[in-house]
Amino acid sequence: MAVIRSNRPLDWAQVAAVAAGEPLELSAEARARIAAARVLVEQIVERGIRAYGVNTGVGALCDVIVSPSEQHTLSRNILMSHAVGVGAPLGVAETRAIMAAAVNNFAHGHSGIRLEVADQLVALLNAGCLPEVPAFGSVGYLSHMAHIALVCIGEGYVRYRGERLKGRDALRMLGLEPLVLGAKEGLSLVNGTPCVTGLAALALARAERLLDWSDVVAAMSFENLRGQLAAFDADSLALRISPGLSLVGERMRTALADSGILAAVVGQRTQDPLSLRTVPHVHGAARDVLAATADVLNRELASITDNPIVAGTPEAPRVYSQAHAVGASIALAMDSLATAIAQVAAMAERRLDRLVNPLVSGLPAFLAEPGGTCSGFMIAQYTAASLVAQNRRLAMPASLDGGITSGLQEDHLCHATPAALKALEIVDNAGRIVAIELLAAAQAYDLQSIEAPRAPYTDALWQRVRSAVPTYRDDRPLADDMSIAFRMIADDAPPPLPNPGKMRPALTSAARQLGVADLANVAGRAAAENAGAGRAANDGLAAAV
């Protein structure tokens, strides 16, 4: 179903939907705003109102005046000089996300491009004729959009129907003509924060799916390692005020409801290891970060991030040449999300280590077939440990990298787009770690010594894994199984939990307004609510199976 950019800005989920392949359309209201902003630019040019990048140079050349006859050349040259990306091209989803975010920004009606430029981008996007965009080379946002915009003028390269084509040839195949850019259009095409907002929307969508998988895979490991369900007691969890923690606790109770394995070991331990009993706390904290990041991203998508911004009326046009293109808030949010996901993945590796370690698992060593000839999951845990270490390196904050560009004119850099790119890499690494845990947990079920049934939900999840990969017996490269499990996590949602819990924003709002002395009362009320919800979830699970 088409995503329509109307009088409301796109939200992050809509950008992610376009990235996943949905077409994008501009409503009549959005088209009218784009056209009206172009009239303002024309008036600025006609009246000789000084405006950055319209009738001046850019960057450190901002005080160099550009005559009306040179403004077309300035716009074209901006694309040529700013197309400096290096490295492997972005993927299809990443490129689509950036293009959708760019169109969203133009539709605010303060950029000043012609409607034809926005239509060209939408046509390329909807045809699946995607510019080739090198991933690296930007401290903010410039190079990625320059490579995208090159195709609009017949330059650069695209990937279309499996072929790499020159921009001009691709436009001809679509029945489009290369555009001749007017005043400000070159700068508008490379400016603002569409790169980071597009990539951030994709990171959020992938992180949300990963967290859903992390919960249910953790439940499988918890059951195999014979944890104590008291760790997820609703009354206890309600004493800590966190919507994410409350949600994950309820998801764990639901996933593990009616587990014969866990019923058989009740009371055998006073406390489980932290990697088991703090699943609601760590996964819940990551979900709280996810929600906060979504808020930041939606605000960014609702903001005008050009420099300059055109406003006012044709009779009294105004130009705001300020710093709205600087993406400090979204850079910080992406760094935060990256760290949160890295922590979730690090704890997954700790659970994996417990599954393969016979000193603590109560399972055959390394989940291998008996005898000394099979290594089982011994070295797969090495892979997970390596990815955890890589995530730790990547989680260093990009927003603090700094640097100086453009002859001291741009002497503070937030590195927002690099922050989003490394967040995406961390999410992918985390998916691979959780995929290895998923395989190990399925293997552990096959080797369980307790003759008791699994929880109905975890049994269904085990069956899903076994429908894709058989029990491992050192009879094939384990990397192939790991790849299948990763695609399962990256491409599909986990089986839905029966009557899954929902976050209670009203409780969060109330908690924010109360002092510390009142939190106990809030927690008490929450405990009663959560206990009832937990019983309802268990009843629903029993009815479903």
Coordinates of C-alpha atoms in Angstrom, one line a residue, residues 365-366 368-376 378 473-474:
A365 CA 29.7 -30.3 26.5
F366 CA 29.4 -27.7 23.7
A368 CA 28.0 -31.8 20.8
E369 CA 27.4 -35.5 20.1
P370 CA 29.1 -37.7 22.7
G371 CA 32.7 -38.7 22.1
G372 CA 35.7 -36.6 21.3
T373 CA 35.2 -36.3 17.6
C374 CA 32.5 -33.6 17.6
S375 CA 33.0 -29.9 18.6
G376 CA 29.3 -28.9 18.3
M378 CA 32.3 -24.7 20.7
R473 CA 26.0 -33.4 14.4
D474 CA 29.2 -31.9 13.0

